[in-house]
mmCIF file of C-alpha atoms in Angstrom:
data_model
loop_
_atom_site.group_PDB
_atom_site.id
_atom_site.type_symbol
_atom_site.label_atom_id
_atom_site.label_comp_id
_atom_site.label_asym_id
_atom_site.label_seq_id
_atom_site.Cartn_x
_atom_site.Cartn_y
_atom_site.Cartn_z
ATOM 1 C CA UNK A 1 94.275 98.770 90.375
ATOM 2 C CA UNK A 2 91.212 97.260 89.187
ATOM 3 C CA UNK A 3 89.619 98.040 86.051
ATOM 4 C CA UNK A 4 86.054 98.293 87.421
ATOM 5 C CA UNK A 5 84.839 101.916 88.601
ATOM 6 C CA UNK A 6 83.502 102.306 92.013
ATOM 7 C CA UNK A 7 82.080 104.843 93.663
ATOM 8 C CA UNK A 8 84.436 107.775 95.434
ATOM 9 C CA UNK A 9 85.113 107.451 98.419
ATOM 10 C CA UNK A 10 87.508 109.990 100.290
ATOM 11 C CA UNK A 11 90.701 108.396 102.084
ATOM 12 C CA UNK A 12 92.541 109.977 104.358
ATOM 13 C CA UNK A 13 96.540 109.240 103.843
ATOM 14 C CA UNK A 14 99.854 110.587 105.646
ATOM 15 C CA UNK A 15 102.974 111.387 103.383
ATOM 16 C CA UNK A 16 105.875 112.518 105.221
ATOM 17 C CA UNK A 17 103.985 113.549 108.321
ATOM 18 C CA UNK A 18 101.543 115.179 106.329
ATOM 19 C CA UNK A 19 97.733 114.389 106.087
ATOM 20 C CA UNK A 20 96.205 114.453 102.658
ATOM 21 C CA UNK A 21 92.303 113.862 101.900
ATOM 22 C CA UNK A 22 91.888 111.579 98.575
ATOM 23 C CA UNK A 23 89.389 111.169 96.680
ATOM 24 C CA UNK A 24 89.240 107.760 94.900
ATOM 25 C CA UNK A 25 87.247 105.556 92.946
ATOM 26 C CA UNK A 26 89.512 102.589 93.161
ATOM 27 C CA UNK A 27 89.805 100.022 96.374
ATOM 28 C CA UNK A 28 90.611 102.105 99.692
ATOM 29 C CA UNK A 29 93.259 99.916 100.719
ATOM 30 C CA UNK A 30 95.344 100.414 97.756
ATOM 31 C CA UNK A 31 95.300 103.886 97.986
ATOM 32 C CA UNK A 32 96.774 103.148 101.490
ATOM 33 C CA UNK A 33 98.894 101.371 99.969
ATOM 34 C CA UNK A 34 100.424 102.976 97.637
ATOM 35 C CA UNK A 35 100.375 106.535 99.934
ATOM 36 C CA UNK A 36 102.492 104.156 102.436
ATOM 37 C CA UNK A 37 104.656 103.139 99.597
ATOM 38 C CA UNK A 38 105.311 107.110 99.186
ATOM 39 C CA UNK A 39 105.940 107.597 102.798
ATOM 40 C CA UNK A 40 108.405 104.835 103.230
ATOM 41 C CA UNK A 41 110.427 106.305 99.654
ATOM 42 C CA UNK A 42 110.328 109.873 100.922
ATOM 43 C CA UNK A 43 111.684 108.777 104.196
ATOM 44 C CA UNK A 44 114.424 106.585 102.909
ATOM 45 C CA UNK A 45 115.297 109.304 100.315
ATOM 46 C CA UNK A 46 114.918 111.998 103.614
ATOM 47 C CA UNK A 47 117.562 109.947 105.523
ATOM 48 C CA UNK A 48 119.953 108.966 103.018
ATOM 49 C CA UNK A 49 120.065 112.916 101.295
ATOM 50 C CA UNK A 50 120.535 114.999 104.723
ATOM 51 C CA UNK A 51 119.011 117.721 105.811
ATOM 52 C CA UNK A 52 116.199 117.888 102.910
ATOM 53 C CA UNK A 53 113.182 120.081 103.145
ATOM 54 C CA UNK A 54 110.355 118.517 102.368
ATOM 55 C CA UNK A 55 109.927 120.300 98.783
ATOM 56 C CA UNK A 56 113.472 118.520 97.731
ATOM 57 C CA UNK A 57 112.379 115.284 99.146
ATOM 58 C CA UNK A 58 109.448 115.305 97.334
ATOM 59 C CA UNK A 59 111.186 116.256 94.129
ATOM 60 C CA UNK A 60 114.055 113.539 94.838
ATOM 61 C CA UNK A 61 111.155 111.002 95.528
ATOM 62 C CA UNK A 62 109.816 111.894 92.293
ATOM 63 C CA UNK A 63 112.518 111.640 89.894
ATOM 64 C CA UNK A 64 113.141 108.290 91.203
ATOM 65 C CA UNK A 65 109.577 106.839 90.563
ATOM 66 C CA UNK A 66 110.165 108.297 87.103
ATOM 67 C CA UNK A 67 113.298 106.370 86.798
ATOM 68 C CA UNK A 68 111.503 103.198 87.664
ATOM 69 C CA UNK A 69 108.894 104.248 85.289
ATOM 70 C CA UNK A 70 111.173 104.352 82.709
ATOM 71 C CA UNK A 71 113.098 101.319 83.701
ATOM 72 C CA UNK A 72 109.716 99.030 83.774
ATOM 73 C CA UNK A 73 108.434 100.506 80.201
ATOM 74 C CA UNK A 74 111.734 99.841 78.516
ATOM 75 C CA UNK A 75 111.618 96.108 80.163
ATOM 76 C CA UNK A 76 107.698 96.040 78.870
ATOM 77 C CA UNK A 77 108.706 97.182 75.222
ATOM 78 C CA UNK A 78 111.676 94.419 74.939
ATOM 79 C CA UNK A 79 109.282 92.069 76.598
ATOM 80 C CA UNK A 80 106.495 92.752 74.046
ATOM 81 C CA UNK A 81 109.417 92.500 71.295
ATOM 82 C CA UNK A 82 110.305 88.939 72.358
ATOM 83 C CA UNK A 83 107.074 88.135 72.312
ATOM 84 C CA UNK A 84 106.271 88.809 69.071
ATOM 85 C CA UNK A 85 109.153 87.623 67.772
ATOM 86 C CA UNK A 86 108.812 84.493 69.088
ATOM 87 C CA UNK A 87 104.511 84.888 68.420
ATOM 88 C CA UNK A 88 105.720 85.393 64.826
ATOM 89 C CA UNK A 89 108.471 81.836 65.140
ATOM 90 C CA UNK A 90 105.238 80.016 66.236
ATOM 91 C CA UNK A 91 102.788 80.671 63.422
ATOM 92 C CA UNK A 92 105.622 79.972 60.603
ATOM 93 C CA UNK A 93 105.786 76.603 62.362
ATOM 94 C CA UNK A 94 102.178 76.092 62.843
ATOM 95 C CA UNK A 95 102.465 77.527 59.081
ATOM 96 C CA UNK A 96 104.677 74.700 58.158
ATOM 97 C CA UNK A 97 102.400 71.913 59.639
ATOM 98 C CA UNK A 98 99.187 73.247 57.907
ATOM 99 C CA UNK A 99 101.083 73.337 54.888
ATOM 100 C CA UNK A 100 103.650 71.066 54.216
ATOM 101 C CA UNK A 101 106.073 71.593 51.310
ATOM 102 C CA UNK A 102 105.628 69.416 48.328
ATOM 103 C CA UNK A 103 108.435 66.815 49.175
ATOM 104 C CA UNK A 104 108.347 66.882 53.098
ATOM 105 C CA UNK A 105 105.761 65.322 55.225
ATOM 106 C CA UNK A 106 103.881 67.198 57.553
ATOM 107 C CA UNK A 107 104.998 67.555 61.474
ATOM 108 C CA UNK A 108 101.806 64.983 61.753
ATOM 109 C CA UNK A 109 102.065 62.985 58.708
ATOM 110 C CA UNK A 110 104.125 59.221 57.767
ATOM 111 C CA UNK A 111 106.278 59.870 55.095
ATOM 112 C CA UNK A 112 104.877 58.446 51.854
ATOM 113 C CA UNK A 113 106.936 55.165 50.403
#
C-alpha cells in the first residue's frame, strides 16, 4: 500500500458471505483486494477442513497468514544478511582500488617497471 495518506473513505467488503464496512485511508481497490484475497483463503480453507463454522475458519485462515508472515520475514532477514555481506565484499574491493597496497598496482593502474 502506498505510503502517501489519503483521505478515509468507507469500503464496503464481503468475507465469507459476510458484509463488513471499512474505513480506509489507503487506495479503495486494494482494500478490495486484499478483502477478496481473504474471501478466496477462507473459502479454500472452508472446503478443504469440513464442516467449519465460520469462527474456526476464520481462526484457520489466520494462523496461516501468520505462517506466511513468518515465512516472508525470515526470507527478508537472510535476504538483508546477504546483502550486507556481500555490501560489506564490495567496499573492501572498492577499498582495495582506492588504496592499493604498497607493492601491487591498483585495479586501474599499469604496473610500474
Amino acid at each position: 500500500m502506498d505510503a502517501t495518506v489519503g483521505p478515509k473513505q468507507t469500503v464496503r467488503v464481503t468475507i465469507f458471505n459476510q458484509t463488513y464496512s471499512i474505513v480506509t485511508t489507503d487506495d479503495p481497490a486494494d482494500t478490495l483486494a486484499l478483502a477478496q484475497e481473504v474471501d478466496d483463503l477462507m473459502t479454500s480453507i472452508a472446503r478443504q477442513a469440513g464442516n467449519l463454522d465460520a469462527a474456526r475458519t476464520a481462526v484457520l485462515t489466520c494462523l496461516h497468514l501468520a505462517d506466511q508472515l513468518r515465512t516472508a520475514r525470515q526470507e527478508l532477514g537472510e535476504l538483508r544478511q546477504s546483502v550486507g555481506k556481500r555490501t560489506r565484499s564490495l567496499n573492501s574491493l572498492l577499498d582495495q582500488v582506492e588504496s592499493p597496497g604498497r607493492n601491487q598496482p591498483g585495479l586501474f593502474e599499469l604496473p610500474k617497471e
